[in-house]
C-alpha cells in the first residue's frame, strides 16, 4: 500500500484501479502514512496557512428539493427568510472591519436574487473594498447568468457535484439533471471563476467505487476548490432517519484530493466540525486549508438549517473570531485573512 501512496504523492495521480485498491485496503498504519503525505503536500503548496472566509447565508428559499437538505422546497417546517440588499452589504461591511477579505454568499436557489440585484450587490462591495474576493454559492444558473455575475466582479463559485454516480445523484435529486450540474461546473471553469466542486460522504448506497468516480471527476475537472463534507440528517427531510456520514472517510477523501490537486483550496467544512468537535483541526492535518466562519445576521442562522446539530455560535463578534484564530494557531497552523486565491489561478 505504501508504494501506491508514494506514487500518489510523487505523481499526483493514480489509476482508478489503484485508487480502489487504496480505499479498500486502508488500515490505521497506511492511513496515517497517507495523511502524512497529504500534510507534506499542503505544506509545499500553502505552508501551514489556513484561510478564513466570511460566510453569509443570503436566503433559505429554494426551488430545488434535494432529499438531504433541510431547506428543500417541500420542507413546510422551514422558516423562510432572505436578506435584503442592504443587510447583505452590511454583513460585508462588518466582515471587512473584522478583517475578512473573502465573502461567500451562499443560499438556496431563490428567484428573488436576479442577476440585476446580485450585480448591484457585487459592484457595491467591490467598489467599497477593492482588495476583497467575492464567492457565490447560489446553485444552478444559466451560463449567461454566471458570465454576467463574473463580469460584475464575482471571483469564485461553489457548486458541489454532490456525487459523480448518476444513479445516486438521481435518487437524491428529484427533477434535477445530472448532466446540467456538470455542465454548470464546466461553464463556471470556462468563464474563468475559481470553481469549487465537491461531494457528500454518506449518501445511500455509496461505496468505494463511487468515491473513485468522485475522485476521477475532480482530477479531470481540476477545480480550484473542493468542498467535501459528511451528510448529516435533518429531521424534516426524507433522509432524516439515515446515519451520519463517516468522519474518517471524509478525512481520507480530503487527503486524497489534496494529493490529486496539490494547489487546491480545501475547506474543513462546518459539517465536519459539527460531527466531531475536533473535526476541523483533523481536516487541517490532512490537507484542508480553508474555513468559513459564519457572518450571517445572528437572528437568521437557526433558519438556515441544512442539517441538524449545526452550531449557532455568535462567531461574527471580534471576540469569537479571536478564539477561532487562536484555536487554529494553537494546533500549529497559521490563520490568515487575506484574499487567499488559488496560487495557480489568474483572472481572465
Ligand atoms: N443551494 C446551493 C448552495 C447551498 S447548499 C447548492 O446546493 O449548491 C450547500 C451545500 O450544502 C450543498 O452543496 C450540500 O452538499 C450541502 N448540504 C445540504 N444538505 C446537507 C446535509 N443534510 N448534510 C450535509 N451537507 C448538506
Ligand atoms: Fe436547495 Fe442547495 Fe438545499 Fe439543494 S442543497 S435544496 S439546491 S439549498
Tab-separated table of C-alpha atoms and ligand atoms in Angstrom:
chain	number	residue	atom	x	y	z
A	1	UNK	CA	0.000	0.000	0.000
A	2	UNK	CA	2.888	2.365	0.774
A	3	UNK	CA	4.035	2.059	-2.829
A	4	UNK	CA	0.657	3.235	-4.097
A	5	UNK	CA	0.642	6.130	-1.636
A	6	UNK	CA	4.178	7.112	-2.678
A	7	UNK	CA	3.080	7.064	-6.291
A	8	UNK	CA	0.104	9.297	-5.485
A	9	UNK	CA	2.433	11.659	-3.631
A	10	UNK	CA	5.025	11.768	-6.399
A	11	UNK	CA	2.788	11.818	-9.453
A	12	UNK	CA	-0.398	13.392	-8.061
A	13	UNK	CA	-2.416	10.732	-9.810
A	14	UNK	CA	-3.371	7.058	-9.691
A	15	UNK	CA	-5.405	4.835	-11.973
A	16	UNK	CA	-8.992	4.085	-10.960
A	17	UNK	CA	-7.910	0.581	-10.085
A	18	UNK	CA	-5.122	1.803	-7.808
A	19	UNK	CA	-7.469	4.282	-6.129
A	20	UNK	CA	-9.913	1.480	-5.416
A	21	UNK	CA	-7.149	-0.760	-4.073
A	22	UNK	CA	-6.064	2.069	-1.804
A	23	UNK	CA	-9.587	2.716	-0.484
A	24	UNK	CA	-10.291	-0.983	0.022
A	25	UNK	CA	-7.092	-1.640	1.961
A	26	UNK	CA	-6.675	1.287	4.288
A	27	UNK	CA	-5.721	0.320	7.825
A	28	UNK	CA	-4.549	2.588	10.663
A	29	UNK	CA	-0.924	2.370	9.604
A	30	UNK	CA	-1.222	3.168	5.937
A	31	UNK	CA	-3.952	5.715	6.594
A	32	UNK	CA	-1.513	7.602	8.783
A	33	UNK	CA	1.082	7.341	6.044
A	34	UNK	CA	-1.436	8.783	3.559
A	35	UNK	CA	-2.229	11.639	5.971
A	36	UNK	CA	1.496	12.370	6.380
A	37	UNK	CA	1.889	12.674	2.617
A	38	UNK	CA	-1.115	14.946	2.195
A	39	UNK	CA	0.151	17.107	5.057
A	40	UNK	CA	3.538	17.381	3.325
A	41	UNK	CA	1.763	18.356	0.105
A	42	UNK	CA	-0.265	21.144	1.730
A	43	UNK	CA	2.979	22.399	3.328
A	44	UNK	CA	4.638	22.532	-0.098
A	45	UNK	CA	1.737	24.424	-1.705
A	46	UNK	CA	0.458	26.768	1.004
A	47	UNK	CA	2.620	26.118	4.077
A	48	UNK	CA	0.680	25.973	7.311
A	49	UNK	CA	-1.724	28.729	6.253
A	50	UNK	CA	-5.457	28.407	6.895
A	51	UNK	CA	-7.560	30.974	5.029
A	52	UNK	CA	-10.633	32.431	6.710
A	53	UNK	CA	-13.695	33.318	4.617
A	54	UNK	CA	-16.784	35.097	5.888
A	55	UNK	CA	-19.883	33.033	5.084
A	56	UNK	CA	-23.135	34.879	4.517
A	57	UNK	CA	-26.285	32.766	4.242
A	58	UNK	CA	-28.299	35.025	1.970
A	59	UNK	CA	-31.577	33.111	1.681
A	60	UNK	CA	-33.161	29.816	2.657
A	61	UNK	CA	-35.809	29.937	-0.066
A	62	UNK	CA	-35.053	27.183	-2.539
A	63	UNK	CA	-36.888	25.897	-5.550
A	64	UNK	CA	-34.981	22.608	-5.520
A	65	UNK	CA	-35.831	19.570	-3.465
A	66	UNK	CA	-32.567	17.776	-2.681
A	67	UNK	CA	-33.637	14.921	-0.409
A	68	UNK	CA	-30.934	15.533	2.208
A	69	UNK	CA	-31.357	19.260	2.641
A	70	UNK	CA	-33.288	20.959	5.418
A	71	UNK	CA	-34.204	23.977	3.306
A	72	UNK	CA	-35.557	21.941	0.377
A	73	UNK	CA	-38.676	23.337	-1.192
A	74	UNK	CA	-41.013	20.690	0.257
A	75	UNK	CA	-39.988	21.269	3.851
A	76	UNK	CA	-43.007	23.084	5.205
A	77	UNK	CA	-41.339	23.423	8.609
A	78	UNK	CA	-38.547	25.620	7.297
A	79	UNK	CA	-38.963	29.178	8.461
A	80	UNK	CA	-38.042	31.124	5.334
A	81	UNK	CA	-36.073	34.362	5.162
A	82	UNK	CA	-33.929	36.275	2.738
A	83	UNK	CA	-31.524	39.105	3.401
A	84	UNK	CA	-32.222	42.458	1.811
A	85	UNK	CA	-29.537	44.028	-0.358
A	86	UNK	CA	-28.808	46.394	2.463
A	87	UNK	CA	-28.429	43.611	5.047
A	88	UNK	CA	-26.159	41.713	2.698
A	89	UNK	CA	-23.932	44.712	2.118
A	90	UNK	CA	-23.900	45.484	5.839
A	91	UNK	CA	-22.706	41.946	6.546
A	92	UNK	CA	-19.751	42.560	4.256
A	93	UNK	CA	-19.007	45.931	5.820
A	94	UNK	CA	-18.990	44.342	9.267
A	95	UNK	CA	-16.927	41.422	7.958
A	96	UNK	CA	-14.416	43.738	6.327
A	97	UNK	CA	-13.913	45.652	9.553
A	98	UNK	CA	-13.274	42.332	11.326
A	99	UNK	CA	-10.583	41.627	8.737
A	100	UNK	CA	-12.295	39.303	6.250
A	101	UNK	CA	-11.221	39.687	2.633
A	102	UNK	CA	-13.408	36.963	1.130
A	103	UNK	CA	-17.173	36.959	1.358
A	104	UNK	CA	-19.011	33.773	0.476
A	105	UNK	CA	-22.641	34.427	-0.412
A	106	UNK	CA	-24.463	31.137	-0.147
A	107	UNK	CA	-28.132	30.301	-0.357
A	108	UNK	CA	-30.945	28.265	-1.800
A	109	UNK	CA	-31.996	28.732	-5.413
A	110	UNK	CA	-34.116	31.796	-4.775
A	111	UNK	CA	-35.572	33.524	-7.844
A	112	UNK	CA	-35.585	36.791	-5.927
A	113	UNK	CA	-31.821	37.019	-6.428
A	114	UNK	CA	-31.852	38.074	-10.061
A	115	UNK	CA	-28.699	38.981	-11.943
A	116	UNK	CA	-29.662	42.608	-11.599
A	117	UNK	CA	-29.816	42.503	-7.807
A	118	UNK	CA	-26.699	40.370	-7.469
A	119	UNK	CA	-24.685	42.542	-9.859
A	120	UNK	CA	-25.641	45.615	-7.883
A	121	UNK	CA	-24.518	43.981	-4.637
A	122	UNK	CA	-21.276	42.708	-6.170
A	123	UNK	CA	-20.438	46.111	-7.682
A	124	UNK	CA	-21.201	47.926	-4.446
A	125	UNK	CA	-18.961	45.646	-2.403
A	126	UNK	CA	-16.151	45.646	-4.954
A	127	UNK	CA	-16.466	49.426	-5.188
A	128	UNK	CA	-16.025	49.810	-1.439
A	129	UNK	CA	-13.403	47.126	-0.903
A	130	UNK	CA	-11.260	46.501	-3.928
A	131	UNK	CA	-8.978	44.082	-2.085
A	132	UNK	CA	-11.687	41.559	-1.310
A	133	UNK	CA	-12.876	38.479	-3.197
A	134	UNK	CA	-16.498	37.521	-3.701
A	135	UNK	CA	-17.513	33.881	-3.778
A	136	UNK	CA	-21.016	32.900	-4.827
A	137	UNK	CA	-22.762	29.642	-3.983
A	138	UNK	CA	-26.291	30.022	-5.267
A	139	UNK	CA	-26.837	26.788	-7.118
A	140	UNK	CA	-27.517	26.171	-10.782
A	141	UNK	CA	-27.967	29.221	-13.009
A	142	UNK	CA	-27.639	29.748	-16.740
A	143	UNK	CA	-24.253	30.222	-18.360
A	144	UNK	CA	-25.285	33.780	-19.218
A	145	UNK	CA	-26.079	34.488	-15.613
A	146	UNK	CA	-22.739	33.076	-14.429
A	147	UNK	CA	-20.959	35.215	-17.030
A	148	UNK	CA	-22.868	38.365	-16.062
A	149	UNK	CA	-22.014	37.868	-12.391
A	150	UNK	CA	-18.367	37.193	-13.231
A	151	UNK	CA	-18.183	40.352	-15.301
A	152	UNK	CA	-19.707	42.291	-12.407
A	153	UNK	CA	-16.747	41.174	-10.280
A	154	UNK	CA	-17.558	37.817	-8.679
A	155	UNK	CA	-14.348	35.788	-8.366
A	156	UNK	CA	-15.324	32.315	-7.236
A	157	UNK	CA	-18.308	29.967	-7.381
A	158	UNK	CA	-19.021	26.932	-5.234
A	159	UNK	CA	-21.237	24.256	-6.722
A	160	UNK	CA	-20.619	20.757	-5.460
A	161	UNK	CA	-21.226	17.985	-7.945
A	162	UNK	CA	-22.555	16.106	-4.844
A	163	UNK	CA	-21.826	12.649	-6.321
A	164	UNK	CA	-20.354	11.536	-9.630
A	165	UNK	CA	-22.550	8.412	-9.728
A	166	UNK	CA	-25.614	9.041	-11.817
A	167	UNK	CA	-27.901	6.548	-10.038
A	168	UNK	CA	-27.147	8.011	-6.622
A	169	UNK	CA	-27.389	11.560	-7.937
A	170	UNK	CA	-30.797	10.922	-9.397
A	171	UNK	CA	-32.051	9.099	-6.309
A	172	UNK	CA	-31.431	12.103	-4.045
A	173	UNK	CA	-32.165	14.924	-6.523
A	174	UNK	CA	-35.748	14.657	-7.786
A	175	UNK	CA	-36.341	16.572	-11.020
A	176	UNK	CA	-32.721	17.578	-11.333
A	177	UNK	CA	-30.357	16.793	-14.160
A	178	UNK	CA	-27.039	15.051	-13.538
A	179	UNK	CA	-25.757	16.470	-16.839
A	180	UNK	CA	-26.798	20.009	-16.071
A	181	UNK	CA	-24.933	20.042	-12.764
A	182	UNK	CA	-21.763	19.023	-14.588
A	183	UNK	CA	-22.431	21.459	-17.407
A	184	UNK	CA	-22.711	24.276	-14.864
A	185	UNK	CA	-19.295	23.336	-13.473
A	186	UNK	CA	-17.759	23.299	-16.945
A	187	UNK	CA	-19.342	26.692	-17.694
A	188	UNK	CA	-18.001	28.174	-14.466
A	189	UNK	CA	-14.495	26.922	-15.245
A	190	UNK	CA	-14.608	28.187	-18.811
A	191	UNK	CA	-15.874	31.612	-17.800
A	192	UNK	CA	-12.868	31.919	-15.520
A	193	UNK	CA	-14.186	31.540	-11.987
A	194	UNK	CA	-12.166	29.852	-9.315
A	195	UNK	CA	-14.567	26.970	-9.291
A	196	UNK	CA	-15.481	24.735	-6.389
A	197	UNK	CA	-16.829	21.226	-6.922
A	198	UNK	CA	-17.183	18.641	-4.205
A	199	UNK	CA	-19.179	15.767	-2.806
A	200	UNK	CA	-21.112	14.400	0.105
A	201	UNK	CA	-19.946	11.432	2.165
A	202	UNK	CA	-22.641	9.085	3.407
A	203	UNK	CA	-25.270	9.110	0.664
A	204	UNK	CA	-27.419	5.963	0.411
A	205	UNK	CA	-25.666	3.018	-1.277
A	206	UNK	CA	-22.403	4.925	-1.716
A	207	UNK	CA	-19.386	2.614	-1.979
A	208	UNK	CA	-15.668	2.978	-2.610
A	209	UNK	CA	-16.370	2.515	-6.335
A	210	UNK	CA	-18.487	5.661	-6.170
A	211	UNK	CA	-15.740	7.575	-4.367
A	212	UNK	CA	-13.314	6.569	-7.117
A	213	UNK	CA	-15.702	8.220	-9.597
A	214	UNK	CA	-15.814	11.372	-7.463
A	215	UNK	CA	-12.032	11.481	-7.279
A	216	UNK	CA	-11.666	10.917	-11.027
A	217	UNK	CA	-14.220	13.632	-11.775
A	218	UNK	CA	-12.247	16.042	-9.620
A	219	UNK	CA	-8.907	15.096	-11.120
A	220	UNK	CA	-10.314	15.740	-14.600
A	221	UNK	CA	-12.229	18.955	-13.895
A	222	UNK	CA	-9.337	20.438	-11.860
A	223	UNK	CA	-11.493	22.756	-9.765
A	224	UNK	CA	-9.646	25.413	-7.769
A	225	UNK	CA	-11.650	24.471	-4.660
A	226	UNK	CA	-13.219	21.244	-3.431
A	227	UNK	CA	-15.813	21.016	-0.674
A	228	UNK	CA	-16.135	17.605	0.945
A	229	UNK	CA	-18.449	17.085	3.869
A	230	UNK	CA	-20.319	14.353	5.693
A	231	UNK	CA	-24.042	14.008	5.114
A	232	UNK	CA	-25.870	14.916	8.318
A	233	UNK	CA	-29.568	14.053	8.600
A	234	UNK	CA	-32.149	16.806	9.014
A	235	UNK	CA	-35.310	15.532	10.691
A	236	UNK	CA	-37.817	17.168	8.324
A	237	UNK	CA	-36.347	15.564	5.198
A	238	UNK	CA	-36.884	12.139	3.607
A	239	UNK	CA	-33.319	11.264	4.659
A	240	UNK	CA	-33.816	12.358	8.257
A	241	UNK	CA	-33.681	8.800	9.609
A	242	UNK	CA	-30.342	7.862	7.998
A	243	UNK	CA	-26.911	7.693	9.623
A	244	UNK	CA	-24.359	10.495	9.587
A	245	UNK	CA	-21.579	10.315	7.033
A	246	UNK	CA	-18.338	8.888	8.404
A	247	UNK	CA	-15.732	11.409	9.588
A	248	UNK	CA	-12.794	9.080	8.862
A	249	UNK	CA	-13.911	8.712	5.245
A	250	UNK	CA	-14.148	12.494	4.948
A	251	UNK	CA	-10.549	12.761	6.170
A	252	UNK	CA	-9.381	10.120	3.701
A	253	UNK	CA	-11.110	11.928	0.823
A	254	UNK	CA	-9.661	15.283	1.858
A	255	UNK	CA	-6.181	13.792	1.900
A	256	UNK	CA	-6.536	12.096	-1.493
A	257	UNK	CA	-7.932	15.271	-3.084
A	258	UNK	CA	-5.008	17.266	-1.646
A	259	UNK	CA	-2.649	14.761	-3.298
A	260	UNK	CA	-4.515	14.732	-6.634
A	261	UNK	CA	-4.626	18.543	-6.805
A	262	UNK	CA	-1.726	19.889	-4.704
A	263	UNK	CA	-2.775	23.553	-5.105
A	264	UNK	CA	-6.467	23.074	-4.350
A	265	UNK	CA	-8.238	25.219	-1.751
A	266	UNK	CA	-9.802	22.703	0.576
A	267	UNK	CA	-12.196	23.724	3.325
A	268	UNK	CA	-12.575	21.905	6.594
A	269	UNK	CA	-16.340	22.166	6.389
A	270	UNK	CA	-18.829	23.244	9.017
A	271	UNK	CA	-20.472	19.817	8.693
A	272	UNK	CA	-17.173	18.123	9.597
A	273	UNK	CA	-16.868	20.389	12.649
A	274	UNK	CA	-20.463	19.583	13.567
A	275	UNK	CA	-19.943	15.805	13.698
A	276	UNK	CA	-16.630	15.956	15.506
A	277	UNK	CA	-15.628	18.816	17.806
A	278	UNK	CA	-12.047	18.359	16.589
A	279	UNK	CA	-13.121	17.677	13.006
A	280	UNK	CA	-11.810	20.879	11.519
A	281	UNK	CA	-8.405	20.540	13.174
A	282	UNK	CA	-8.216	16.950	11.956
A	283	UNK	CA	-9.034	18.290	8.500
A	284	UNK	CA	-6.151	20.780	8.590
A	285	UNK	CA	-3.752	17.958	9.467
A	286	UNK	CA	-4.712	16.003	6.370
A	287	UNK	CA	-4.546	18.903	3.931
A	288	UNK	CA	-7.547	21.197	4.422
A	289	UNK	CA	-6.580	24.877	4.374
A	290	UNK	CA	-9.785	26.940	4.466
A	291	UNK	CA	-12.518	27.597	6.994
A	292	UNK	CA	-15.651	29.664	6.584
A	293	UNK	CA	-16.882	31.169	9.831
A	294	UNK	CA	-20.444	32.457	9.777
A	295	UNK	CA	-21.010	36.157	9.171
A	296	UNK	CA	-24.791	35.980	8.721
A	297	UNK	CA	-27.026	38.104	10.924
A	298	UNK	CA	-27.497	36.133	14.119
A	299	UNK	CA	-31.303	36.035	14.035
A	300	UNK	CA	-31.301	34.149	10.703
A	301	UNK	CA	-28.767	31.467	11.496
A	302	UNK	CA	-31.138	28.937	13.007
A	303	UNK	CA	-33.335	29.184	9.934
A	304	UNK	CA	-30.502	28.203	7.585
A	305	UNK	CA	-30.656	24.606	8.802
A	306	UNK	CA	-29.302	22.403	6.051
A	307	UNK	CA	-28.860	19.668	8.685
A	308	UNK	CA	-29.465	19.166	12.404
A	309	UNK	CA	-26.946	19.976	15.095
A	310	UNK	CA	-25.306	22.924	13.343
A	311	UNK	CA	-23.833	25.195	15.966
A	312	UNK	CA	-25.133	28.714	16.133
A	313	UNK	CA	-22.297	30.426	17.890
A	314	UNK	CA	-22.137	34.159	17.586
A	315	UNK	CA	-18.853	33.990	15.769
A	316	UNK	CA	-19.093	37.211	13.863
A	317	UNK	CA	-18.057	39.033	17.003
A	318	UNK	CA	-14.461	40.156	17.221
A	319	UNK	CA	-14.106	38.050	20.360
A	320	UNK	CA	-15.290	34.835	18.672
A	321	UNK	CA	-13.072	35.468	15.695
A	322	UNK	CA	-10.088	35.828	18.014
A	323	UNK	CA	-10.969	32.437	19.509
A	324	UNK	CA	-11.200	30.800	16.083
A	325	UNK	CA	-7.795	32.191	15.148
A	326	UNK	CA	-6.313	31.189	18.489
A	327	UNK	CA	-7.593	27.635	18.083
A	328	UNK	CA	-6.132	27.311	14.562
A	329	UNK	CA	-2.787	28.719	15.678
A	330	UNK	CA	-2.712	26.509	18.781
A	331	UNK	CA	-2.710	23.340	16.678
A	332	UNK	CA	0.243	24.513	14.611
A	333	UNK	CA	-1.396	26.342	11.735
A	334	UNK	CA	-1.451	29.997	10.772
A	335	UNK	CA	-4.852	31.631	10.323
A	336	UNK	CA	-4.783	34.405	7.722
A	337	UNK	CA	-7.488	36.702	6.395
A	338	UNK	CA	-6.129	37.877	3.028
A	339	UNK	CA	-7.932	37.015	-0.230
A	340	UNK	CA	-6.184	33.676	-0.371
A	341	UNK	CA	-6.592	32.918	-4.062
A	342	UNK	CA	-5.700	29.556	-5.522
A	343	UNK	CA	-1.994	30.008	-6.343
A	344	UNK	CA	-2.263	28.772	-9.906
A	345	UNK	CA	-5.371	30.785	-10.890
A	346	UNK	CA	-5.308	34.050	-12.865
A	347	UNK	CA	-8.368	36.190	-13.626
A	348	UNK	CA	-9.282	36.101	-17.324
B	1	LIG	N1	-28.138	25.805	-2.995
B	1	LIG	C1	-26.742	25.796	-3.210
B	1	LIG	C2	-25.924	26.217	-2.014
B	1	LIG	C3	-26.459	25.889	-0.647
B	1	LIG	S1	-26.420	24.195	-0.194
B	1	LIG	C4	-26.301	24.434	-3.687
B	1	LIG	O1	-26.991	23.465	-3.444
B	1	LIG	O2	-25.249	24.366	-4.298
B	1	LIG	C5	-24.683	23.967	0.050
B	1	LIG	C6	-24.252	22.531	0.278
B	1	LIG	O3	-24.786	22.046	1.484
B	1	LIG	C7	-24.736	21.548	-0.762
B	1	LIG	O4	-23.860	21.509	-1.861
B	1	LIG	C8	-24.780	20.220	0.009
B	1	LIG	O5	-23.694	19.381	-0.331
B	1	LIG	C9	-24.679	20.652	1.467
B	1	LIG	N2	-25.766	20.071	2.272
B	1	LIG	C10	-27.081	20.229	2.119
B	1	LIG	N3	-27.760	19.456	2.990
B	1	LIG	C11	-26.840	18.777	3.708
B	1	LIG	C12	-26.903	17.801	4.756
B	1	LIG	N4	-28.060	17.354	5.218
B	1	LIG	N5	-25.748	17.331	5.253
B	1	LIG	C13	-24.564	17.785	4.808
B	1	LIG	N6	-24.433	18.687	3.823
B	1	LIG	C14	-25.558	19.175	3.271
B	2	LIG	FE1	-31.573	23.938	-2.405
B	2	LIG	FE2	-28.914	23.674	-2.265
B	2	LIG	FE3	-30.542	22.625	-0.374
B	2	LIG	FE4	-30.488	21.550	-2.819
B	2	LIG	S1	-28.769	21.634	-1.359
B	2	LIG	S2	-32.327	22.019	-1.629
B	2	LIG	S3	-30.189	23.362	-4.098
B	2	LIG	S4	-30.226	24.779	-0.813
